């Protein structure tokens, strides 16, 4: 569904992502893991042609039958939000502070589905209700919502047009573990309902183990290991993958049945 | 307790100031409307038989050296001075905001060119640049307005550019891009509300300065030309008669002082309204 083929991203002085190939299949939950600065976010942003102006990308990125690389600005705007959607870590800053939640939804509908602009209110309410929020929240400003509500609203907005692929860039990093689990369970339900694929960028191995179908591990701009979640987690082949798994906090059971955080 | 009292007094004094400024602004508006519809005397018709007369029922502020009614000319002059100041300010605001938004958002060579132009204008005091430009373009109303716009747009553009550069890095702008919004839409719908408050505050504080600038230019003969009534030009016309009829200079001078004071107080009040830090300090 979303296919990266020999993608290289560089600035003037060095290569940041080096000939990376990866394929996110239809309907699957694909994790991209690696330490900070390994090039995960750059790779994901290159799909939407969202790289900063000082970076250039080579290679091919296809969304279904559509070649994304080399698209002009007008064409990529038709894809973004409609077929390829993003949600980010800082959900509190993801909404413009001077616009209501409903205005953000109406703006997206006006852009991608002008014919149904009259139904924007109803659609917004339905979208908000699909993530467990009240439709009346549409009239509120971002600062009037809690962090959890904003995160849910951003997911509802991202999935408004049932995109083919949703890129979730460290969406649980700023959340506590319970909230993170709730958000990912919600994403999983919506993925099953809509059939969209999820490219999930994360540091958290607990979420990877629980939710994802396949994993790609990135190190210094290259994918060093990729495969099914259980194969990579249980039988890692690359030293770096083993180090990452070993460095992740795990929960171990005590004889009493209580759990203890261990190294 | 003393501190609280002091703060209350300060607050009360500010309120009184603001109240007076608002009342004065309302009065100006009434005068403006009155002048637009009702005039007892022709402001440009000369009558040497009644020149330099003192206040009377027919001429409440007397007549000038050409026998024209001072009050009529003062009211019409206010229309000219304040009207052209608002026009010049609005033009500078629009041009500066648009230029700052584009330069800040696009960056690159466009931004560098803009910054060098801005540095060039900011290297000299406003008054000097305006006098030179008015002199080059020739005396007259249009030249004066163009000169003021050319000087004033830079400060707005710089403020807007800085805000756009800061806000463009915020996540909501990235989120807007990922939703497929065009740059024009992002600038007008998402960034403009951030900018509007700051720019309006700056403009309200600038209005007094522009009024002074227009009056000064007219005073030295580079602005509004006779016989059109304008406060600066009225001051200039009355100069030779200062000892004989000092009130001829007093009335337009006083009008300039009061109007500039009024708009400065109003500008301060608007700035305080947007100053979140002040609330925190308080």
Short mmCIF file of C-alpha atoms in Angstrom, two decimals:
data_model
loop_
_atom_site.label_atom_id
_atom_site.label_comp_id
_atom_site.label_asym_id
_atom_site.label_seq_id
_atom_site.Cartn_x
_atom_site.Cartn_y
_atom_site.Cartn_z
CA UNK A 1 0.00 0.00 0.00
CA UNK A 2 2.78 2.43 0.99
CA UNK A 3 6.01 1.39 -0.63
CA UNK A 4 9.37 3.05 -0.01
CA UNK A 5 11.92 2.06 -2.61
CA UNK A 6 15.60 2.93 -2.22
CA UNK A 7 14.87 6.17 -0.39
CA UNK A 8 17.87 8.36 0.35
CA UNK A 9 17.48 11.61 2.28
CA UNK A 10 20.39 13.99 2.57
CA UNK A 11 21.31 17.50 3.49
CA UNK A 12 24.29 19.35 2.09
CA UNK A 13 26.85 17.65 4.27
CA UNK A 14 25.64 14.11 4.91
CA UNK A 15 23.25 11.28 4.17
CA UNK A 16 20.54 10.96 6.83
CA UNK A 17 18.52 8.06 5.39
CA UNK A 18 20.43 5.66 3.21
CA UNK A 19 18.69 3.62 0.47
CA UNK A 20 15.80 2.45 2.64
CA UNK A 21 13.16 0.15 1.19
CA UNK A 22 10.03 -0.79 3.08
CA UNK A 23 6.51 -1.84 2.21
CA UNK A 24 3.46 -1.24 4.39
CA UNK A 25 0.82 -3.75 3.30
CA UNK A 26 -2.93 -2.98 3.07
CA UNK A 27 -4.61 -3.11 6.47
CA UNK A 28 -1.49 -4.00 8.42
CA UNK A 29 0.02 -2.32 11.45
CA UNK A 30 3.67 -1.81 10.63
CA UNK A 31 6.09 -0.56 13.28
CA UNK A 32 9.21 1.45 12.58
CA UNK A 33 11.51 1.43 15.60
CA UNK A 34 14.95 2.77 16.36
CA UNK A 35 16.64 5.25 18.62
CA UNK A 36 16.24 9.02 18.26
CA UNK A 37 17.98 10.42 15.20
CA UNK A 38 17.89 7.14 13.28
CA UNK A 39 15.80 8.70 10.50
CA UNK A 40 12.35 7.24 11.26
CA UNK A 41 10.45 10.51 11.22
CA UNK A 42 12.34 11.79 8.19
CA UNK A 43 11.43 8.65 6.27
CA UNK A 44 7.76 8.97 7.22
CA UNK A 45 7.64 12.67 6.36
CA UNK A 46 9.26 12.08 3.00
CA UNK A 47 6.08 10.20 2.00
CA UNK A 48 4.01 13.38 2.31
CA UNK A 49 6.77 15.53 0.80
CA UNK A 50 6.96 17.23 4.19
CA UNK A 51 10.72 17.37 4.53
CA UNK A 52 12.31 20.69 5.54
CA UNK A 53 13.61 22.70 2.57
CA UNK A 54 17.26 21.98 3.41
CA UNK A 55 16.76 18.22 2.87
CA UNK A 56 16.34 16.39 -0.40
CA UNK A 57 14.98 12.90 -1.03
CA UNK A 58 15.75 10.44 -3.82
CA UNK A 59 14.11 7.16 -4.66
CA UNK A 60 10.50 6.18 -5.12
CA UNK A 61 7.52 6.24 -2.74
CA UNK A 62 4.24 4.77 -3.97
CA UNK A 63 0.84 4.96 -2.34
CA UNK A 64 -1.16 2.26 -4.06
CA UNK A 65 -0.72 3.08 -7.73
CA UNK A 66 0.23 6.70 -7.11
CA UNK A 67 3.85 7.76 -7.31
CA UNK A 68 4.30 10.37 -4.57
CA UNK A 69 7.88 11.45 -5.22
CA UNK A 70 8.09 14.21 -7.77
CA UNK A 71 4.45 15.23 -7.29
CA UNK A 72 3.82 18.96 -7.47
CA UNK A 73 2.53 20.82 -4.44
CA UNK A 74 -1.04 21.01 -5.65
CA UNK A 75 -1.23 17.28 -6.35
CA UNK A 76 0.29 16.22 -3.03
CA UNK A 77 -2.26 18.40 -1.22
CA UNK A 78 -5.00 16.26 -2.75
CA UNK A 79 -3.36 13.16 -1.27
CA UNK A 80 -2.51 14.54 2.17
CA UNK A 81 -5.33 14.22 4.65
CA UNK A 82 -7.42 12.23 2.20
CA UNK A 83 -5.35 9.16 1.31
CA UNK A 84 -2.33 9.65 3.51
CA UNK A 85 -2.86 11.00 7.03
CA UNK A 86 -0.55 11.83 9.90
CA UNK A 87 -0.88 12.11 13.64
CA UNK A 88 1.94 13.42 15.78
CA UNK A 89 3.31 13.24 19.27
CA UNK A 90 2.39 16.77 20.33
CA UNK A 91 -1.36 16.51 19.96
CA UNK A 92 -1.87 19.62 22.12
CA UNK A 93 -0.13 21.75 19.49
CA UNK A 94 -1.74 19.97 16.56
CA UNK A 95 -4.72 22.35 16.46
CA UNK A 96 -4.47 26.04 15.65
CA UNK A 97 -5.28 27.83 18.92
CA UNK A 98 -7.59 30.44 17.36
CA UNK A 99 -9.86 27.95 15.58
CA UNK A 100 -12.46 25.66 17.08
CA UNK A 101 -12.22 21.91 16.70
CA UNK A 102 -15.23 22.03 14.38
CA UNK A 103 -13.56 24.65 12.17
CA UNK A 104 -10.60 22.33 11.69
CA UNK A 105 -12.94 19.58 10.53
CA UNK A 106 -14.95 21.92 8.28
CA UNK A 107 -11.73 23.19 6.72
CA UNK A 108 -10.66 19.64 5.86
CA UNK A 109 -14.11 18.83 4.43
CA UNK A 110 -14.11 22.05 2.39
CA UNK A 111 -10.77 21.03 1.00
CA UNK A 112 -11.29 17.38 0.22
CA UNK A 113 -15.04 16.94 -0.10
CA UNK A 114 -16.52 20.27 -1.12
CA UNK A 115 -19.76 18.70 -2.38
CA UNK A 116 -20.66 17.63 1.15
CA UNK A 117 -19.71 20.85 2.91
CA UNK A 118 -23.29 21.34 4.07
CA UNK A 119 -23.06 18.11 6.04
CA UNK A 120 -19.82 19.20 7.72
CA UNK A 121 -21.43 19.60 11.15
CA UNK A 122 -23.01 16.17 11.07
CA UNK A 123 -19.84 14.55 9.78
CA UNK A 124 -17.77 16.26 12.45
CA UNK A 125 -20.12 15.06 15.17
CA UNK A 126 -20.04 11.50 13.81
CA UNK A 127 -16.24 11.57 13.56
CA UNK A 128 -15.89 12.84 17.12
CA UNK A 129 -18.35 10.27 18.41
CA UNK A 130 -16.41 7.50 16.64
CA UNK A 131 -13.46 8.22 18.93
CA UNK A 132 -15.59 8.41 22.05
CA UNK A 133 -16.01 12.19 22.22
CA UNK A 134 -19.23 14.19 22.33
CA UNK A 135 -20.19 15.93 19.11
CA UNK A 136 -20.73 19.16 21.05
CA UNK A 137 -16.96 19.46 21.53
CA UNK A 138 -16.80 20.72 17.95
CA UNK A 139 -17.71 24.20 19.16
CA UNK A 140 -14.82 24.38 21.60
CA UNK A 141 -11.34 25.76 21.21
CA UNK A 142 -8.31 23.46 21.63
CA UNK A 143 -7.38 24.96 25.02
CA UNK A 144 -10.81 24.00 26.34
CA UNK A 145 -10.13 20.28 25.79
CA UNK A 146 -7.99 17.95 27.87
CA UNK A 147 -4.90 16.26 26.43
CA UNK A 148 -6.70 12.96 25.94
CA UNK A 149 -9.64 14.63 24.23
CA UNK A 150 -7.29 16.48 21.88
CA UNK A 151 -5.46 13.29 21.00
CA UNK A 152 -8.76 11.59 20.18
CA UNK A 153 -9.90 14.61 18.16
CA UNK A 154 -6.66 14.55 16.17
CA UNK A 155 -7.20 10.85 15.42
CA UNK A 156 -10.78 11.58 14.34
CA UNK A 157 -9.55 14.33 12.03
CA UNK A 158 -6.82 12.12 10.57
CA UNK A 159 -9.32 9.35 9.85
CA UNK A 160 -12.11 11.65 8.60
CA UNK A 161 -11.70 10.58 4.97
CA UNK A 162 -10.75 6.95 5.72
CA UNK A 163 -7.18 7.27 4.44
CA UNK A 164 -5.32 4.34 2.92
CA UNK A 165 -2.40 4.84 5.29
CA UNK A 166 -2.16 6.53 8.66
CA UNK A 167 1.32 7.51 9.84
CA UNK A 168 1.40 7.70 13.62
CA UNK A 169 4.64 9.38 14.64
CA UNK A 170 5.37 8.63 18.30
CA UNK A 171 1.77 9.27 19.27
CA UNK A 172 2.11 7.67 22.69
CA UNK A 173 5.40 9.26 23.75
CA UNK A 174 3.76 12.15 25.61
CA UNK A 175 1.08 9.95 27.18
CA UNK A 176 1.14 7.89 30.35
CA UNK A 177 1.05 4.14 29.79
CA UNK A 178 -2.70 3.77 30.44
CA UNK A 179 -3.64 6.64 28.10
CA UNK A 180 -1.16 5.34 25.53
CA UNK A 181 -2.75 1.90 25.65
CA UNK A 182 -6.24 3.40 25.26
CA UNK A 183 -5.20 5.47 22.26
CA UNK A 184 -3.57 2.50 20.55
CA UNK A 185 -6.58 0.27 21.25
CA UNK A 186 -8.73 2.97 19.66
CA UNK A 187 -6.42 3.16 16.65
CA UNK A 188 -6.54 -0.61 16.31
CA UNK A 189 -10.34 -0.62 16.39
CA UNK A 190 -10.49 2.12 13.78
CA UNK A 191 -7.93 0.29 11.65
CA UNK A 192 -10.08 -2.82 11.70
CA UNK A 193 -13.23 -0.77 10.98
CA UNK A 194 -11.77 1.24 8.10
CA UNK A 195 -9.16 -1.17 6.76
CA UNK A 196 -6.44 1.46 6.68
CA UNK A 197 -2.78 0.60 7.20
CA UNK A 198 -0.83 2.14 10.06
CA UNK A 199 2.84 3.02 9.97
CA UNK A 200 3.62 3.27 13.66
CA UNK A 201 6.81 5.07 14.67
CA UNK A 202 7.74 4.38 18.26
CA UNK A 203 10.38 3.70 20.88
CA UNK A 204 8.06 1.64 23.03
CA UNK A 205 8.49 -2.10 22.63
CA UNK A 206 5.47 -2.88 24.80
CA UNK A 207 3.18 -1.29 22.23
CA UNK A 208 5.06 -2.96 19.39
CA UNK A 209 4.60 -6.38 20.96
CA UNK A 210 0.94 -5.82 21.68
CA UNK A 211 -0.32 -4.25 18.47
CA UNK A 212 1.90 -4.51 15.43
CA UNK A 213 2.05 -7.12 12.66
CA UNK A 214 5.51 -6.37 11.34
CA UNK A 215 8.57 -4.42 12.43
CA UNK A 216 11.40 -2.59 10.71
CA UNK A 217 14.36 -1.55 12.87
CA UNK A 218 16.28 1.55 11.82
CA UNK A 219 19.79 2.48 12.79
CA UNK A 220 21.73 5.49 11.51
CA UNK A 221 19.51 5.92 8.48
CA UNK A 222 19.34 2.25 7.46
CA UNK A 223 16.92 -0.57 8.11
CA UNK A 224 19.04 -3.21 9.82
CA UNK A 225 16.32 -5.76 10.40
CA UNK A 226 12.72 -6.27 9.31
CA UNK A 227 10.17 -9.05 9.69
CA UNK A 228 7.11 -10.31 11.57
CA UNK A 229 6.71 -8.90 15.07
CA UNK A 230 7.14 -12.18 16.90
CA UNK A 231 10.08 -13.29 14.80
CA UNK A 232 11.98 -10.04 15.37
CA UNK A 233 11.13 -9.83 19.05
CA UNK A 234 11.73 -13.48 19.91
CA UNK A 235 14.59 -14.23 17.50
CA UNK A 236 16.37 -10.98 16.65
CA UNK A 237 19.13 -11.46 14.12
CA UNK A 238 20.92 -8.15 14.30
CA UNK A 239 22.98 -7.08 17.30
CA UNK A 240 21.37 -3.64 17.33
CA UNK A 241 17.88 -5.16 17.57
CA UNK A 242 19.04 -7.31 20.49
CA UNK A 243 20.48 -4.23 22.20
CA UNK A 244 17.24 -2.29 21.73
CA UNK A 245 15.14 -5.14 23.08
CA UNK A 246 17.52 -5.64 26.00
CA UNK A 247 17.45 -1.90 26.79
CA UNK A 248 13.65 -1.76 26.89
CA UNK A 249 12.03 -1.93 30.34
CA UNK A 250 10.13 -5.21 30.85
CA UNK A 251 7.61 -6.35 33.38
CA UNK A 252 8.51 -9.51 35.22
CA UNK A 253 6.22 -11.50 37.44
CA UNK A 254 7.00 -12.07 41.09
CA UNK A 255 6.00 -15.30 42.74
CA UNK A 256 3.21 -13.40 44.50
CA UNK A 257 1.67 -12.59 41.16
CA UNK A 258 2.62 -8.91 41.44
CA UNK A 259 4.73 -7.42 38.71
CA UNK A 260 8.08 -5.71 39.09
CA UNK A 261 9.80 -3.34 36.67
CA UNK A 262 13.17 -4.84 35.75
CA UNK A 263 16.08 -3.95 33.41
CA UNK B 1 -2.18 47.41 52.14
CA UNK B 2 -0.29 50.47 50.94
CA UNK B 3 0.79 48.54 47.85
CA UNK B 4 -2.78 47.50 47.16
CA UNK B 5 -3.94 51.08 47.58
CA UNK B 6 -1.20 52.27 45.26
CA UNK B 7 -2.14 49.66 42.68
CA UNK B 8 -5.79 50.59 42.96
CA UNK B 9 -4.89 54.26 42.55
CA UNK B 10 -2.76 53.44 39.51
CA UNK B 11 -5.54 51.38 38.09
CA UNK B 12 -8.06 54.16 38.77
CA UNK B 13 -5.78 56.75 37.15
CA UNK B 14 -5.41 54.50 34.11
CA UNK B 15 -9.15 54.06 33.95
CA UNK B 16 -9.68 57.83 34.13
CA UNK B 17 -7.08 58.35 31.39
CA UNK B 18 -8.69 55.72 29.23
CA UNK B 19 -12.18 57.10 29.90
CA UNK B 20 -11.05 60.60 28.90
CA UNK B 21 -9.39 59.24 25.76
CA UNK B 22 -12.51 57.30 24.77
CA UNK B 23 -14.74 60.34 25.37
CA UNK B 24 -12.38 62.50 23.34
CA UNK B 25 -12.29 59.95 20.51
CA UNK B 26 -16.10 59.85 20.52
CA UNK B 27 -16.14 63.66 20.43
CA UNK B 28 -13.75 63.60 17.47
CA UNK B 29 -16.06 61.21 15.67
CA UNK B 30 -19.03 63.51 16.31
CA UNK B 31 -17.06 66.51 15.04
CA UNK B 32 -16.04 64.48 12.01
CA UNK B 33 -19.67 63.61 11.25
CA UNK B 34 -20.83 67.16 11.94
CA UNK B 35 -18.17 68.53 9.58
CA UNK B 36 -19.16 66.08 6.91
CA UNK B 37 -22.79 67.23 6.88
CA UNK B 38 -23.04 70.71 8.40
CA UNK B 39 -20.74 73.65 7.67
CA UNK B 40 -21.65 77.27 8.34
CA UNK B 41 -18.69 78.78 6.52
CA UNK B 42 -16.71 78.02 3.40
CA UNK B 43 -13.25 76.96 4.66
CA UNK B 44 -11.41 78.38 1.65
CA UNK B 45 -13.41 81.57 0.94
CA UNK B 46 -11.29 84.58 1.82
CA UNK B 47 -12.70 87.86 3.13
CA UNK B 48 -9.99 90.37 3.92
CA UNK B 49 -12.53 92.66 5.54
CA UNK B 50 -12.86 90.38 8.55
CA UNK B 51 -9.24 89.12 8.84
CA UNK B 52 -7.67 88.33 12.21
CA UNK B 53 -10.87 88.80 14.16
CA UNK B 54 -11.22 87.54 17.72
CA UNK B 55 -13.83 84.98 18.85
CA UNK B 56 -17.44 85.97 18.23
CA UNK B 57 -20.80 84.22 17.94
CA UNK B 58 -20.46 84.04 14.18
CA UNK B 59 -16.81 82.87 14.35
CA UNK B 60 -16.37 81.06 17.71
CA UNK B 61 -12.58 80.75 17.25
CA UNK B 62 -12.14 83.89 15.23
CA UNK B 63 -10.81 84.31 11.69
CA UNK B 64 -7.36 83.84 10.19
CA UNK B 65 -5.16 86.21 8.18
CA UNK B 66 -7.34 85.75 5.10
CA UNK B 67 -10.63 86.15 6.95
CA UNK B 68 -11.50 82.41 6.94
CA UNK B 69 -13.38 80.86 9.88
CA UNK B 70 -10.80 79.13 12.12
CA UNK B 71 -13.23 76.63 13.66
CA UNK B 72 -14.40 75.44 10.24
CA UNK B 73 -10.82 75.08 9.05
CA UNK B 74 -9.86 73.34 12.29
CA UNK B 75 -12.67 70.80 11.94
CA UNK B 76 -11.94 70.18 8.27
CA UNK B 77 -8.22 70.12 9.02
CA UNK B 78 -8.89 67.38 11.56
CA UNK B 79 -10.66 65.40 8.88
CA UNK B 80 -7.63 65.79 6.62
CA UNK B 81 -4.97 65.08 9.24
CA UNK B 82 -6.65 62.12 10.92
CA UNK B 83 -8.11 60.80 7.66
CA UNK B 84 -4.78 60.80 5.82
CA UNK B 85 -3.01 59.38 8.86
CA UNK B 86 -5.47 56.48 8.95
CA UNK B 87 -5.13 56.00 5.20
CA UNK B 88 -1.32 55.98 5.31
CA UNK B 89 -1.34 53.68 8.32
CA UNK B 90 -3.82 51.26 6.75
CA UNK B 91 -1.77 51.11 3.55
CA UNK B 92 1.47 50.54 5.51
CA UNK B 93 -0.28 47.91 7.62
CA UNK B 94 -1.57 45.98 4.61
CA UNK B 95 1.69 46.13 2.66
CA UNK B 96 3.82 45.37 5.73
CA UNK B 97 1.63 42.45 6.83
CA UNK B 98 1.57 40.89 3.37
CA UNK B 99 5.32 41.35 2.84
CA UNK B 100 6.18 40.04 6.31
CA UNK B 101 3.97 36.98 5.90
CA UNK B 102 5.39 36.04 2.53
CA UNK B 103 9.02 36.70 3.54
CA UNK B 104 8.66 34.83 6.84
CA UNK B 105 6.85 31.86 5.33
CA UNK B 106 8.85 31.46 2.13
CA UNK B 107 12.26 32.26 3.64
CA UNK B 108 15.32 31.80 1.42
CA UNK B 109 16.42 34.52 -0.99
CA UNK B 110 13.09 36.36 -0.76
CA UNK B 111 13.53 36.77 2.97
CA UNK B 112 17.14 37.86 2.59
CA UNK B 113 16.20 40.51 0.02
CA UNK B 114 13.39 41.72 2.26
CA UNK B 115 15.69 41.97 5.28
CA UNK B 116 18.26 44.03 3.39
CA UNK B 117 15.54 46.45 2.20
CA UNK B 118 14.21 46.69 5.75
CA UNK B 119 17.71 47.32 7.13
CA UNK B 120 18.16 50.07 4.56
CA UNK B 121 14.99 51.86 5.67
CA UNK B 122 15.65 51.35 9.36
CA UNK B 123 19.16 52.77 9.13
CA UNK B 124 17.78 56.33 9.06
CA UNK B 125 15.23 58.09 11.30
CA UNK B 126 11.66 58.06 9.92
CA UNK B 127 11.48 61.84 9.66
CA UNK B 128 14.65 62.15 7.57
CA UNK B 129 13.57 59.42 5.14
CA UNK B 130 10.07 60.92 4.79
CA UNK B 131 11.44 64.41 4.14
CA UNK B 132 13.88 63.08 1.53
CA UNK B 133 11.22 60.98 -0.19
CA UNK B 134 8.63 63.78 -0.12
CA UNK B 135 11.24 66.12 -1.51
CA UNK B 136 12.13 63.70 -4.29
CA UNK B 137 8.51 62.91 -5.16
CA UNK B 138 7.53 66.59 -4.99
CA UNK B 139 5.30 68.36 -2.43
CA UNK B 140 1.69 67.26 -2.24
CA UNK B 141 -0.72 64.88 -0.61
CA UNK B 142 0.03 61.81 -2.70
CA UNK B 143 3.79 62.15 -2.28
CA UNK B 144 3.38 62.54 1.46
CA UNK B 145 1.24 59.43 1.81
CA UNK B 146 3.56 57.37 -0.40
CA UNK B 147 6.56 58.56 1.65
CA UNK B 148 4.89 57.66 4.95
CA UNK B 149 3.83 54.23 3.68
CA UNK B 150 7.36 53.56 2.41
CA UNK B 151 8.78 54.31 5.83
CA UNK B 152 6.15 52.68 8.00
CA UNK B 153 5.54 49.34 6.25
CA UNK B 154 8.98 48.09 7.29
CA UNK B 155 8.26 47.98 11.02
CA UNK B 156 5.02 46.01 10.46
CA UNK B 157 6.70 43.65 8.04
CA UNK B 158 9.47 42.90 10.54
CA UNK B 159 7.05 42.15 13.38
CA UNK B 160 4.90 39.97 11.12
CA UNK B 161 7.93 38.17 9.68
CA UNK B 162 9.26 37.31 13.14
CA UNK B 163 5.87 35.99 14.25
CA UNK B 164 5.43 33.95 11.07
CA UNK B 165 8.90 32.40 11.40
CA UNK B 166 8.18 31.44 15.02
CA UNK B 167 4.66 30.15 14.41
CA UNK B 168 5.56 28.28 11.20
CA UNK B 169 7.63 25.90 13.32
CA UNK B 170 4.66 25.03 15.52
CA UNK B 171 3.10 21.63 15.18
CA UNK B 172 -0.30 22.99 14.20
CA UNK B 173 1.23 24.33 11.01
CA UNK B 174 2.73 20.93 10.24
CA UNK B 175 -0.64 19.36 11.05
CA UNK B 176 -2.33 21.82 8.68
CA UNK B 177 0.09 20.80 5.94
CA UNK B 178 -0.58 17.13 6.55
CA UNK B 179 -4.28 17.88 6.12
CA UNK B 180 -3.54 19.25 2.66
CA UNK B 181 -4.02 22.96 3.35
CA UNK B 182 -2.48 25.39 0.87
CA UNK B 183 0.10 27.94 2.07
CA UNK B 184 -2.32 30.80 1.36
CA UNK B 185 -5.00 29.19 3.51
CA UNK B 186 -2.56 28.41 6.30
CA UNK B 187 -1.32 31.98 6.30
CA UNK B 188 -4.74 33.60 6.29
CA UNK B 189 -6.66 31.20 8.51
CA UNK B 190 -4.05 29.88 10.90
CA UNK B 191 -1.33 32.52 11.13
CA UNK B 192 -3.18 35.79 10.61
CA UNK B 193 -5.10 35.59 13.92
CA UNK B 194 -1.74 35.33 15.72
CA UNK B 195 -0.44 38.37 13.91
CA UNK B 196 -3.54 40.58 13.96
CA UNK B 197 -3.39 41.43 17.65
CA UNK B 198 0.26 42.42 17.69
CA UNK B 199 0.03 44.45 14.49
CA UNK B 200 -3.10 46.31 15.59
CA UNK B 201 -1.44 47.25 18.87
CA UNK B 202 1.59 48.53 16.97
CA UNK B 203 -0.66 50.46 14.58
CA UNK B 204 -2.65 52.08 17.39
CA UNK B 205 0.61 53.26 18.98
CA UNK B 206 1.85 54.47 15.60
CA UNK B 207 -1.22 56.54 14.75
CA UNK B 208 -0.08 59.43 16.94
CA UNK B 209 3.35 59.38 15.30
CA UNK B 210 1.84 59.41 11.81
CA UNK B 211 -0.40 62.37 12.72
CA UNK B 212 2.70 64.23 13.91
CA UNK B 213 4.55 63.22 10.74
CA UNK B 214 1.76 64.50 8.45
CA UNK B 215 1.42 67.73 10.41
CA UNK B 216 5.19 68.21 10.36
CA UNK B 217 5.40 67.66 6.62
CA UNK B 218 2.56 70.10 6.00
CA UNK B 219 4.22 72.56 8.37
CA UNK B 220 7.42 72.57 6.30
CA UNK B 221 5.43 72.78 3.08
CA UNK B 222 5.92 69.22 1.81
CA UNK B 223 2.46 67.90 2.69
CA UNK B 224 -1.03 69.28 2.11
CA UNK B 225 -0.88 72.43 0.01
CA UNK B 226 -2.88 75.67 0.54
CA UNK B 227 -5.73 76.45 0.55
CA UNK B 228 -6.70 72.96 1.79
CA UNK B 229 -7.09 73.17 5.58
CA UNK B 230 -4.74 70.87 7.52
CA UNK B 231 -3.42 71.33 11.06
CA UNK B 232 0.28 71.38 10.14
CA UNK B 233 -0.37 73.72 7.22
CA UNK B 234 -2.53 75.95 9.48
CA UNK B 235 0.37 76.21 11.92
CA UNK B 236 2.67 77.20 9.08
CA UNK B 237 0.18 79.77 7.72
CA UNK B 238 -0.21 81.35 11.16
CA UNK B 239 3.51 81.62 11.89
CA UNK B 240 3.93 85.24 10.66
CA UNK B 241 0.99 86.34 12.85
CA UNK B 242 2.11 84.63 16.03
CA UNK B 243 2.62 87.87 17.98
CA UNK B 244 -0.49 89.53 16.60
CA UNK B 245 -2.88 86.58 16.96
CA UNK B 246 -1.18 83.73 18.88
CA UNK B 247 -4.47 81.76 19.08
CA UNK B 248 -4.13 81.00 15.35
CA UNK B 249 -1.18 78.75 16.19
CA UNK B 250 -2.57 77.70 19.55
CA UNK B 251 -5.75 76.03 18.23
CA UNK B 252 -4.21 73.69 15.62
CA UNK B 253 -1.24 73.01 17.92
CA UNK B 254 -3.56 72.12 20.78
CA UNK B 255 -5.65 69.95 18.46
CA UNK B 256 -2.55 67.99 17.38
CA UNK B 257 -1.40 67.52 20.98
CA UNK B 258 -4.82 66.34 22.20
CA UNK B 259 -5.42 63.97 19.30
CA UNK B 260 -1.92 62.43 19.53
CA UNK B 261 -2.34 62.07 23.31
CA UNK B 262 -5.75 60.48 22.87
CA UNK B 263 -4.55 57.92 20.32
CA UNK B 264 -1.44 57.14 22.37
CA UNK B 265 -3.54 56.42 25.47
CA UNK B 266 -5.91 54.28 23.41
CA UNK B 267 -2.91 52.46 21.87
CA UNK B 268 -1.48 51.80 25.34
CA UNK B 269 -4.85 50.44 26.46
CA UNK B 270 -5.03 48.09 23.48
CA UNK B 271 -1.45 46.93 24.14
CA UNK B 272 -2.33 46.24 27.78
CA UNK B 273 -5.33 44.27 26.62
CA UNK B 274 -3.08 41.88 24.67
CA UNK B 275 -0.27 41.84 27.26
CA UNK B 276 -0.68 38.46 28.94
CA UNK B 277 2.60 38.88 30.84
CA UNK B 278 1.22 41.93 32.60
CA UNK B 279 -1.57 39.81 34.05
CA UNK B 280 1.02 37.35 35.33
CA UNK B 281 3.12 40.16 36.81
CA UNK B 282 0.04 41.64 38.43
#
